[in-house]
Coordinates of C-alpha atoms and ligand atoms in Angstrom, one line a residue:
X1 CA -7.2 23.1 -50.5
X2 CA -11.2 22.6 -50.2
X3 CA -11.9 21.7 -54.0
X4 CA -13.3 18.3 -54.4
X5 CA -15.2 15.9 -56.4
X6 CA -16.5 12.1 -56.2
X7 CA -14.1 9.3 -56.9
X8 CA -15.1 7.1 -60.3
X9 CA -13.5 4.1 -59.0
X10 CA -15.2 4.1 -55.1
X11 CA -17.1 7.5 -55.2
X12 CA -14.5 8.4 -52.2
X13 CA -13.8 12.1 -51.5
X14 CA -11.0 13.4 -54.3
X15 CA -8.8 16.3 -52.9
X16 CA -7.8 18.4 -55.4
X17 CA -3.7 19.2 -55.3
X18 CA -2.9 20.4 -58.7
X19 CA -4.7 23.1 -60.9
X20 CA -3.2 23.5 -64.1
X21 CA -6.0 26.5 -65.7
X22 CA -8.1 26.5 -68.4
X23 CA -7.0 23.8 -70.9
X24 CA -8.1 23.2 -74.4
X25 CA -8.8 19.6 -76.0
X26 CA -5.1 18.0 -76.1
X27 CA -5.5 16.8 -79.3
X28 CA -8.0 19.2 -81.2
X29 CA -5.6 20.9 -83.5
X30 CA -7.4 24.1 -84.6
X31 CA -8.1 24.6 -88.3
X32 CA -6.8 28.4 -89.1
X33 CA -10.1 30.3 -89.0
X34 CA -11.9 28.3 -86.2
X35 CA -10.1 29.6 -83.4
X36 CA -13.5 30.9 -81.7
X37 CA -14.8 27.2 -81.8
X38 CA -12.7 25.5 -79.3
X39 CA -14.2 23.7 -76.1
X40 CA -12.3 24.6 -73.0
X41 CA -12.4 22.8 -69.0
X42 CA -10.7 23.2 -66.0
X43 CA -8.0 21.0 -65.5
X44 CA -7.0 19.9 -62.3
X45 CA -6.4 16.4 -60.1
X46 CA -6.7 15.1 -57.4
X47 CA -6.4 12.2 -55.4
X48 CA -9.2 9.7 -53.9
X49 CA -8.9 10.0 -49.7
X50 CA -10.5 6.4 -49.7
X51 CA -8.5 4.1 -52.8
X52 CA -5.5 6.7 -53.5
X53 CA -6.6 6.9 -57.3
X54 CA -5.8 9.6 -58.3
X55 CA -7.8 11.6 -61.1
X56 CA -9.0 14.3 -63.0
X57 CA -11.9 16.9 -61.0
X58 CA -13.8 17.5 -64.4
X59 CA -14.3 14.8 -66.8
X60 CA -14.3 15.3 -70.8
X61 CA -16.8 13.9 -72.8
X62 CA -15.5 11.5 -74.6
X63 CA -16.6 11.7 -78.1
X64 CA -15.2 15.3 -78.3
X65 CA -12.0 13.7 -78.0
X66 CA -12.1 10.3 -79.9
X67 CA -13.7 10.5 -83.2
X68 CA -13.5 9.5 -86.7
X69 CA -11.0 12.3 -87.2
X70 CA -8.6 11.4 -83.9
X71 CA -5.5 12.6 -84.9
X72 CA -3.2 10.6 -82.4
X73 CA -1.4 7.1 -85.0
X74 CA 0.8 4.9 -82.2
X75 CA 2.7 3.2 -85.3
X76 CA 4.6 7.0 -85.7
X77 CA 7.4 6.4 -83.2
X78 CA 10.0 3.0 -84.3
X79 CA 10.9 2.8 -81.0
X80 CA 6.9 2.1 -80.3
X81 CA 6.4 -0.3 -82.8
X82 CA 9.4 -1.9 -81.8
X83 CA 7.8 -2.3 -78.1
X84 CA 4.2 -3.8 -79.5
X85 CA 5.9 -6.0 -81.9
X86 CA 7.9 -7.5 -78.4
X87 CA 4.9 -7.9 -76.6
X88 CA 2.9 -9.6 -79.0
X89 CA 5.4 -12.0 -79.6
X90 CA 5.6 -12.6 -75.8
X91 CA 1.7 -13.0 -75.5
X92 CA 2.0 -15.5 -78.5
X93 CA 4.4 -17.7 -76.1
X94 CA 3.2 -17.2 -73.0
X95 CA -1.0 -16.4 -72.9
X96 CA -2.2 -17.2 -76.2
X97 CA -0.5 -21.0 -76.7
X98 CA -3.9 -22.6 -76.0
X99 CA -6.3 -24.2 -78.7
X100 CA -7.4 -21.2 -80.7
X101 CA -6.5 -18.6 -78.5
X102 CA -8.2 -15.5 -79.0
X103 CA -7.0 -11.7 -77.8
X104 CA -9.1 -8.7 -77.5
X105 CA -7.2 -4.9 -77.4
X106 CA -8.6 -2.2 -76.2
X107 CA -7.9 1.2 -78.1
X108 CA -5.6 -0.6 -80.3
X109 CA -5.5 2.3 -82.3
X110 CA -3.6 1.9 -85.9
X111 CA -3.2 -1.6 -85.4
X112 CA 0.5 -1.1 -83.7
X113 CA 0.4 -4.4 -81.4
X114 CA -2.4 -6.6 -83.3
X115 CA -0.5 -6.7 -86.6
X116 CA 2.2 -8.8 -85.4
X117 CA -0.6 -11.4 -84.0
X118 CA -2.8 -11.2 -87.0
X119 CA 0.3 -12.2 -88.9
X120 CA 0.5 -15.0 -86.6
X121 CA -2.8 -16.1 -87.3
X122 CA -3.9 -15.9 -84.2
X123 CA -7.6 -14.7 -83.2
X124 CA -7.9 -11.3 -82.4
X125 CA -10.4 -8.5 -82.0
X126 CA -9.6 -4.5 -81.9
X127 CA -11.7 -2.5 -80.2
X128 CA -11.6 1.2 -81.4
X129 CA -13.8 3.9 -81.6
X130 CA -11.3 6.6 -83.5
X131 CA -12.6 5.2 -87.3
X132 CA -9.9 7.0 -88.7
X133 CA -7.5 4.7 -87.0
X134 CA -9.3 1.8 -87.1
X135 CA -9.8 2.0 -90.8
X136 CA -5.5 2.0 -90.9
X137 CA -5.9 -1.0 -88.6
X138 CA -8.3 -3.0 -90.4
X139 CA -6.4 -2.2 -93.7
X140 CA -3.6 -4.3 -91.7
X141 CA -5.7 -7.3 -91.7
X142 CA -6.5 -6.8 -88.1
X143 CA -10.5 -7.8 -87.1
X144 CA -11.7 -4.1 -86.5
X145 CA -15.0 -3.3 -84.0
X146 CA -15.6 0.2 -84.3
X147 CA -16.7 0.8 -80.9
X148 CA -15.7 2.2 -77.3
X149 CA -15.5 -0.6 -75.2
X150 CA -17.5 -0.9 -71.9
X151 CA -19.8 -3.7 -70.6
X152 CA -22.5 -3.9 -73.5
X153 CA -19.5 -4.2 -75.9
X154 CA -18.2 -7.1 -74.0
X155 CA -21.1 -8.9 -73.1
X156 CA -21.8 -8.9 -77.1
X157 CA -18.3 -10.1 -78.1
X158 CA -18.4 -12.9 -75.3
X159 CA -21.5 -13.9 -76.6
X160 CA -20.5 -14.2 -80.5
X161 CA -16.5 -14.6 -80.3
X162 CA -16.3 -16.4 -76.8
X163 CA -14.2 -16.2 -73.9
X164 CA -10.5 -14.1 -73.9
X165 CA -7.6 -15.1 -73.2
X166 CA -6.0 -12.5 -73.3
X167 CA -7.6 -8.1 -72.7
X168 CA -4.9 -5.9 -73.6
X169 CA -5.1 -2.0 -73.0
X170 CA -2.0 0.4 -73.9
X171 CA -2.1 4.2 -72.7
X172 CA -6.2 3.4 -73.4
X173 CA -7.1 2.1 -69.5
X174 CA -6.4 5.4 -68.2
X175 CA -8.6 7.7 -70.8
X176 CA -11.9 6.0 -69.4
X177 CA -13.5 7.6 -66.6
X178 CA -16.2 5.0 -66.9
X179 CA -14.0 2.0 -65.1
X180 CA -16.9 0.6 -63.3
X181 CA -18.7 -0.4 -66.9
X182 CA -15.3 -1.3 -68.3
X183 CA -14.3 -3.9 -64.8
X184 CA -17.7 -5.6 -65.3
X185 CA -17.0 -6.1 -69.2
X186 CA -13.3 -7.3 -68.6
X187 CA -15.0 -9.7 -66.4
X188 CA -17.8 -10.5 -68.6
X189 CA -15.4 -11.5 -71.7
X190 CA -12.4 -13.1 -69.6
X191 CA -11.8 -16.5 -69.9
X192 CA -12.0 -18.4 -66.0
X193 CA -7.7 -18.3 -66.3
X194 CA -7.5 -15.4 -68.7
X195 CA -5.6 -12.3 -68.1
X196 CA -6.1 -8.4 -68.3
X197 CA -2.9 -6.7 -69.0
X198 CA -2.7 -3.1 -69.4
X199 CA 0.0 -0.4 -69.5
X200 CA -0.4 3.2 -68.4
X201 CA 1.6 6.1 -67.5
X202 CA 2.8 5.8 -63.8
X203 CA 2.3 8.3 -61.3
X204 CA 5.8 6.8 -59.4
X205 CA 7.5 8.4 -62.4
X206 CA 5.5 11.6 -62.9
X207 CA 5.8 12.5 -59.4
X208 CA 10.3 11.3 -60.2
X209 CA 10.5 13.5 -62.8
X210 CA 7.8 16.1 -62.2
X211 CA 6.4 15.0 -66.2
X212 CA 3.3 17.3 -65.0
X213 CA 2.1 17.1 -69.4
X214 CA 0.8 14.0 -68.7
X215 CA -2.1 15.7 -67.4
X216 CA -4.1 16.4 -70.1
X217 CA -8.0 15.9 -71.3
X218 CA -7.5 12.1 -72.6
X219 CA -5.3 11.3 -69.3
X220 CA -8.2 10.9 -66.6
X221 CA -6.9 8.1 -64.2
X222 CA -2.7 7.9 -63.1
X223 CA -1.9 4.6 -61.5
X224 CA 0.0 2.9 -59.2
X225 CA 0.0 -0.5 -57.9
X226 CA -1.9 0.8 -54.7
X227 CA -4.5 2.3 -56.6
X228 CA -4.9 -0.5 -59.0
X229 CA -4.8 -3.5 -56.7
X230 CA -7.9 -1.8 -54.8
X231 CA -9.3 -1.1 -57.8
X232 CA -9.3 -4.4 -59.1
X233 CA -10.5 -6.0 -55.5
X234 CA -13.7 -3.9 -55.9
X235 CA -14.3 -5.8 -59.2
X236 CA -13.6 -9.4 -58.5
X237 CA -9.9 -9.1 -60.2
X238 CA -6.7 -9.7 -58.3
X239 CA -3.8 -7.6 -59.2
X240 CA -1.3 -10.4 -59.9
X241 CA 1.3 -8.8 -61.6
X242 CA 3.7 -5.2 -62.7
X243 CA 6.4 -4.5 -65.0
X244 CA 8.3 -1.0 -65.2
X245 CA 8.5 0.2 -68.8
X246 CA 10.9 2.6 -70.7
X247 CA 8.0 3.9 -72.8
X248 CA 6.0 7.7 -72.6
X249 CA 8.5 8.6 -69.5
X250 CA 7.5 5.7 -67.3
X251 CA 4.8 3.3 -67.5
X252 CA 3.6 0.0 -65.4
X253 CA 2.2 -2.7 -67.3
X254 CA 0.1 -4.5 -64.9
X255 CA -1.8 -7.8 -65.3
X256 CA -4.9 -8.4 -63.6
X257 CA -6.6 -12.2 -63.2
X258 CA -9.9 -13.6 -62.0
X259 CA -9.5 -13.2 -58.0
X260 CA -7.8 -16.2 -56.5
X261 CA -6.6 -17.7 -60.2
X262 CA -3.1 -17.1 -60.1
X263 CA -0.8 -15.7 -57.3
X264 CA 0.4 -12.9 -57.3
X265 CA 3.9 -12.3 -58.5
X266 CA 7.0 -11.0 -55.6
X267 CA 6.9 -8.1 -57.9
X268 CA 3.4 -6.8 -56.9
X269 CA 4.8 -6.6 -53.2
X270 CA 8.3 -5.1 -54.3
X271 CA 6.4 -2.1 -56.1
X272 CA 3.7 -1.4 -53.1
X273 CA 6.8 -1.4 -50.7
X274 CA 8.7 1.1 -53.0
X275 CA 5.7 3.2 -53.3
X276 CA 4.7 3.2 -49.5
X277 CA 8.5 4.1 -48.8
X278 CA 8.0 7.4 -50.7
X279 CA 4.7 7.9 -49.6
X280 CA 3.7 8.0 -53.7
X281 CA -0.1 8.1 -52.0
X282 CA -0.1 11.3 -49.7
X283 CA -1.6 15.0 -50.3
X284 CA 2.0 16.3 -49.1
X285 CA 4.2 14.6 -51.6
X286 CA 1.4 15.3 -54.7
X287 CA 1.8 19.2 -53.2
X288 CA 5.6 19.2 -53.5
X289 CA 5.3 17.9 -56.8
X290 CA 2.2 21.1 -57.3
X291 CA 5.2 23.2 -56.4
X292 CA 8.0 21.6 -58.8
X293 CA 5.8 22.0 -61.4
X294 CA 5.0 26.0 -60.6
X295 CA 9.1 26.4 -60.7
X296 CA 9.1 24.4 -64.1
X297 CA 6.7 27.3 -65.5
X298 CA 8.3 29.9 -64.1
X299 CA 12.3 28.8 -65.6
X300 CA 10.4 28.3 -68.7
X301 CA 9.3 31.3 -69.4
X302 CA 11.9 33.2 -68.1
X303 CA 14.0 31.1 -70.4
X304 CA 11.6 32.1 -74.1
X305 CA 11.5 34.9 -72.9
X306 CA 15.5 35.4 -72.7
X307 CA 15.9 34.1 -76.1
X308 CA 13.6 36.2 -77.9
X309 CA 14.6 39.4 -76.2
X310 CA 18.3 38.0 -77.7
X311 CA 16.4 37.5 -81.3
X312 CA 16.9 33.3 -81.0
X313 CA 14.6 31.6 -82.8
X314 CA 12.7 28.8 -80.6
X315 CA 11.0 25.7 -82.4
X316 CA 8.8 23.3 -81.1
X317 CA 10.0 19.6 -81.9
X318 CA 6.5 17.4 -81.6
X319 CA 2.7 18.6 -81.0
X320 CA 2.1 15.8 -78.2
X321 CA -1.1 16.0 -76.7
X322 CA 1.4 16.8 -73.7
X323 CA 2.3 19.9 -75.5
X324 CA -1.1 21.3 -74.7
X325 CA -0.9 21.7 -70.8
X326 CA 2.5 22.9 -71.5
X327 CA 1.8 25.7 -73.7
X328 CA -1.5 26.3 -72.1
X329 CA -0.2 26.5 -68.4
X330 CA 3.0 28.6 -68.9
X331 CA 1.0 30.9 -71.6
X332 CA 3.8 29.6 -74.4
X333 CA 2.6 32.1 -77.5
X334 CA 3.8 32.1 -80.9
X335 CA 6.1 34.8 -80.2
X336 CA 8.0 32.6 -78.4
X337 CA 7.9 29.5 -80.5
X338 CA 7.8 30.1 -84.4
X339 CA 6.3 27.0 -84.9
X340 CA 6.3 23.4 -83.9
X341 CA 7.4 20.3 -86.1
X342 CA 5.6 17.4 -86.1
X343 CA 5.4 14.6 -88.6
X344 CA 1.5 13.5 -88.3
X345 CA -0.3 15.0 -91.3
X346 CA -3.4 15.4 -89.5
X347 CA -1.7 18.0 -87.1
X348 CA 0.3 19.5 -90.2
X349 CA -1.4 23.1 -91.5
X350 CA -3.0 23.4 -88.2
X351 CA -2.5 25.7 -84.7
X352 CA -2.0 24.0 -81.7
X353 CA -4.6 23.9 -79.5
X354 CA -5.0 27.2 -77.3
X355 CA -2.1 28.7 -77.7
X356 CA -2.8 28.3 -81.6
X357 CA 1.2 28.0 -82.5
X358 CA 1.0 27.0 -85.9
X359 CA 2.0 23.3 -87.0
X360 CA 4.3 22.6 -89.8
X361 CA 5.7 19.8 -91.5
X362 CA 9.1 18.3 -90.5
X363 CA 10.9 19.3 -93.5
X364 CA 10.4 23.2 -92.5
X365 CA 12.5 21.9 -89.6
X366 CA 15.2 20.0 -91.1
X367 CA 15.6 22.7 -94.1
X368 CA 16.0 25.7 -92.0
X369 CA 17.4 24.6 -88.4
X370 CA 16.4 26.9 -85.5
X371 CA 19.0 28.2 -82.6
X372 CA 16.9 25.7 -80.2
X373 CA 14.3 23.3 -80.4
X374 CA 12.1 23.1 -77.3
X375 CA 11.2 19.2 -77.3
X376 CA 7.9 18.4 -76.5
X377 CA 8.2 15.0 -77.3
X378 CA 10.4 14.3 -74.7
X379 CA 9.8 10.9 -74.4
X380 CA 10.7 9.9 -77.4
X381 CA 14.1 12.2 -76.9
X382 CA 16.2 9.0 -77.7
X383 CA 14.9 8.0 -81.1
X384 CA 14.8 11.7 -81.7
X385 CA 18.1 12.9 -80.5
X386 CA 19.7 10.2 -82.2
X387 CA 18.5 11.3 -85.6
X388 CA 19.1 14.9 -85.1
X389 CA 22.6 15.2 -84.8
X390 CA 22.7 17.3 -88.0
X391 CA 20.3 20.0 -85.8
X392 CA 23.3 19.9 -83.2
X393 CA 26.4 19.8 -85.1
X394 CA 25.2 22.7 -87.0
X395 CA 25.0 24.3 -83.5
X396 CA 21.3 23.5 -82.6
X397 CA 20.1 23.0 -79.1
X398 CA 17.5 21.5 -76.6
X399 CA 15.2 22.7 -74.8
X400 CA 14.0 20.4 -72.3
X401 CA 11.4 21.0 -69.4
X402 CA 11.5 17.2 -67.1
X403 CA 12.8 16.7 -64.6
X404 CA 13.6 20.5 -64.9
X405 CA 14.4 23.5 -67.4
X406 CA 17.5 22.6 -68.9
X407 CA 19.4 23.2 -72.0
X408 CA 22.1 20.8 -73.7
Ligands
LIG1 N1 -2.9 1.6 -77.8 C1 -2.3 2.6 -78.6 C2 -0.9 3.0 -78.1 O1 -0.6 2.7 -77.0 O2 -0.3 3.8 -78.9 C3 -3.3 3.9 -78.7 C4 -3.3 4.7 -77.5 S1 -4.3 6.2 -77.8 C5 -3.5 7.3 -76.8 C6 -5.8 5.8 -76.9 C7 -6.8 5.1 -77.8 O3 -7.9 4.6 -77.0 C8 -7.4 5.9 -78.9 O4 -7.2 5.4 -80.1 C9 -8.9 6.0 -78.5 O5 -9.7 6.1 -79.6 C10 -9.1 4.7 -77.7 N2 -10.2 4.7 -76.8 C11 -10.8 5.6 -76.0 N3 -11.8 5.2 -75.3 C12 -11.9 3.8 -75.6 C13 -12.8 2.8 -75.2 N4 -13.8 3.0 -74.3 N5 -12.7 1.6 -75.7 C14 -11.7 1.3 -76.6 N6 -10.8 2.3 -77.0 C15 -10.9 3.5 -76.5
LIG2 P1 3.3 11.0 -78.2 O1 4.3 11.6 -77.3 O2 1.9 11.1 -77.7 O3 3.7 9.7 -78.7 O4 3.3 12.0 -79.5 C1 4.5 12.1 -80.3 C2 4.2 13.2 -81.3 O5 5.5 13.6 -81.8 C3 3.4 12.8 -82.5 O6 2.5 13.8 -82.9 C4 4.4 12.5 -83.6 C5 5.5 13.4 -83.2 N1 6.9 12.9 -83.6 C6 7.6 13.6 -84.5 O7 7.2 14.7 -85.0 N2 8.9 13.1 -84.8 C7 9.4 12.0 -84.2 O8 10.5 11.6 -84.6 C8 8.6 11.3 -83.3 C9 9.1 10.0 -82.6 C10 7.3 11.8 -83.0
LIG3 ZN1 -11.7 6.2 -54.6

């Protein structure tokens, strides 16, 4: 493949190895009427020949994605709250027992993981730039700046709050192509034995399972420890710690600290060996997993198209942000699925984005059950499963597309 571009992290050459079209803004849910106003890029990665980092070839700007109206609220999954509420009580007894600790998130969003710490009375500071969200946030008694954070932002919060103890990112690290603004900032605020912890999606998994919809607009960087410890080097931060998570279909929370303040943990070493072993950083694996995801688009749409010609009807359970690439790539129309369920009221009344399948409210699910329900949100399938038995014992079934097309 000759497409390239320059790397953000080391301005390396990228190699492209995936395409995946013309895509649409993941989460711009098209108001019936405006179809003729969406923004469209080419969206395609590739990985860095110099630091491995792999990345998107076009970049987004980013206030056509995060806005006052960002449609995206964390606290709409219970497993998910569940998950922020355990980590902030494990930052409360592990980082933040010092004299008047303070912690500063990054994209925290609806105010998820900060509520439980404001509760605590512990000093915090949310950086968001979604208002919409932050508003929910702050009406949780969180400390609100309204903001996308890079290295003005912290230089200013440094200078009136002081040093952090504790920078926390979730699924927010990887939708900033500006990393070299945001390195100098974390190390700007960071106290001298202060730690940047962050959790992403991990490219170890979405190579596993072939979860190609975590390509999207939002999604410009995918990790690994490889990529991240040379990113961190370049910045005067040490990679010193990782942590598999069950969350979004495989994440690593990693922790990054000043260089040389604390050692690194056997875990850092474990996860490089287990990522050199399957060679997680080279062209020929990220083109077998180009080719998994062409066979995943071709069972798919052999599959809707199956059902319809038998007169099922097909439902789309969630209007993820993943959703987009999926309908966008395999050309999923709303001949083939009626509609898709989805609980957020901001995506309610609306078409998804390019493929403009309408958006309806869960009840329209629940009250009418369809022969199959083609889960999109796949990564919540537990929680959702769980609490649709009623869909299946009245002889519903799933659609599911990772690690491959399957019905159960
Ligand atoms: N942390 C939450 C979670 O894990 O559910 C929210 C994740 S959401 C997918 C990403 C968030 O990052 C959005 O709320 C967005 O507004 C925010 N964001 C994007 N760029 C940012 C930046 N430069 N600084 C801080 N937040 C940013
Ligand atoms: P996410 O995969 O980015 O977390 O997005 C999940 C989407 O699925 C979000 O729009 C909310 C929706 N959703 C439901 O409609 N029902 C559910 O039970 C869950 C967990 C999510
Ligand atoms: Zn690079």
């Amino acid at each position: 493949m000759s497409t390239t571009s320059r790397c953000r992290i080391c301005d390396g050459t990228v190699t492209e190895f995936i395409d995946l079209g013309r895509q649409p803004l993941s989460d711009a849910f098209v108001v019936p009427g405006d179809e003729k106003k969406e923004f469209f890029f080419r969206l395609a990665t590739g990985i860095c020949e110099s630091c491995t980092m792999v990345q998107l070839m076009e970049e987004v700007p980013r206030d056509l994605m995060f806005h006052e109206a960002y449609p995206y609220h964390s606290s709409g999954s219970a497993f998910m709250r569940t998950h922020f509420h355990d980590l902030a009580k494990r930052l409360l007894t592990t980082e933040l027992t010092g004299e008047d600790p303070f912690i500063v998130e990054l994209g925290c969003n609806d105010g998820i993981m900060l509520k439980a710490i404001a509760e605590a009375g512990v000093r915090q500071l949310g950086v968001e730039p979604s208002g919409g969200v932050a508003d929910l946030a702050a009406a949780k008694g969180i400390r609100v700046r309204k903001d996308f954070f890079e290295e003005a932002t912290a230089a200013d919060i440094r200078e009136n709050d002081g040093p952090a103890d504790v920078i926390y990112a979730a699924n927010t690290l990887c939708h900033i192509p500006y990393m070299d603004s945001i390195l100098k900032g974390v190390t700007t605020l960071l106290g001298p034995n202060g730690v940047f912890v962050f959790e992403d999606p991990y490219l170890g998994d979405i190579v596993e399972r072939t979860s190609f919809d975590q390509i999207y607009d939002e999604h410009f960087f995918f990790f690994t420890a490889r990529s991240v410890q040379e990113m961190a080097k370049r910045n005067g931060l040490e990679l010193v710690d990782v942590e598999r998570i069950p969350v979004h279909g495989g994440e690593v929370r990693y922790t990054l600290a000043l260089a040389g303040a604390r050692k690194p943990s056997e875990a850092v070493a474990e996860l490089l060996a287990w990522e050199a072993e399957r060679k997680l950083s080279e062209v020929a694996t990220l083109e077998r997993f180009a080719a998994n995801v062409k066979k995943i688009k071709e069972d798919l749409i052999a599959l809707l198209t199956k059902l319809r010609a038998e007169g099922k009807r097909v439902v789309g359970y969630g209007a993820t942000a993943k959703s987009a690439t999926v309908t966008n790539f395999c050309g999923i129309t709303p001949d083939l699925v009626e509609f898709i369920s989805d609980t957020t009221p901001a995506k309610q009344g609306r078409l998804s984005p390019g493929q403009h399948i309408p958006v309806r409210e869960y009840r329209e699910f629940a009250g009418d059950h369809p022969d199959y329900a083609l889960l999109f949100a796949w990564n919540h399938a537990d929680e959702i499963m769980n609490a649709e038995q009623g869909f299946r014992d009245a002889g519903g079934q799933w659609i599911r597309y990772v690690p491959n097309v399957h019905v159960s």
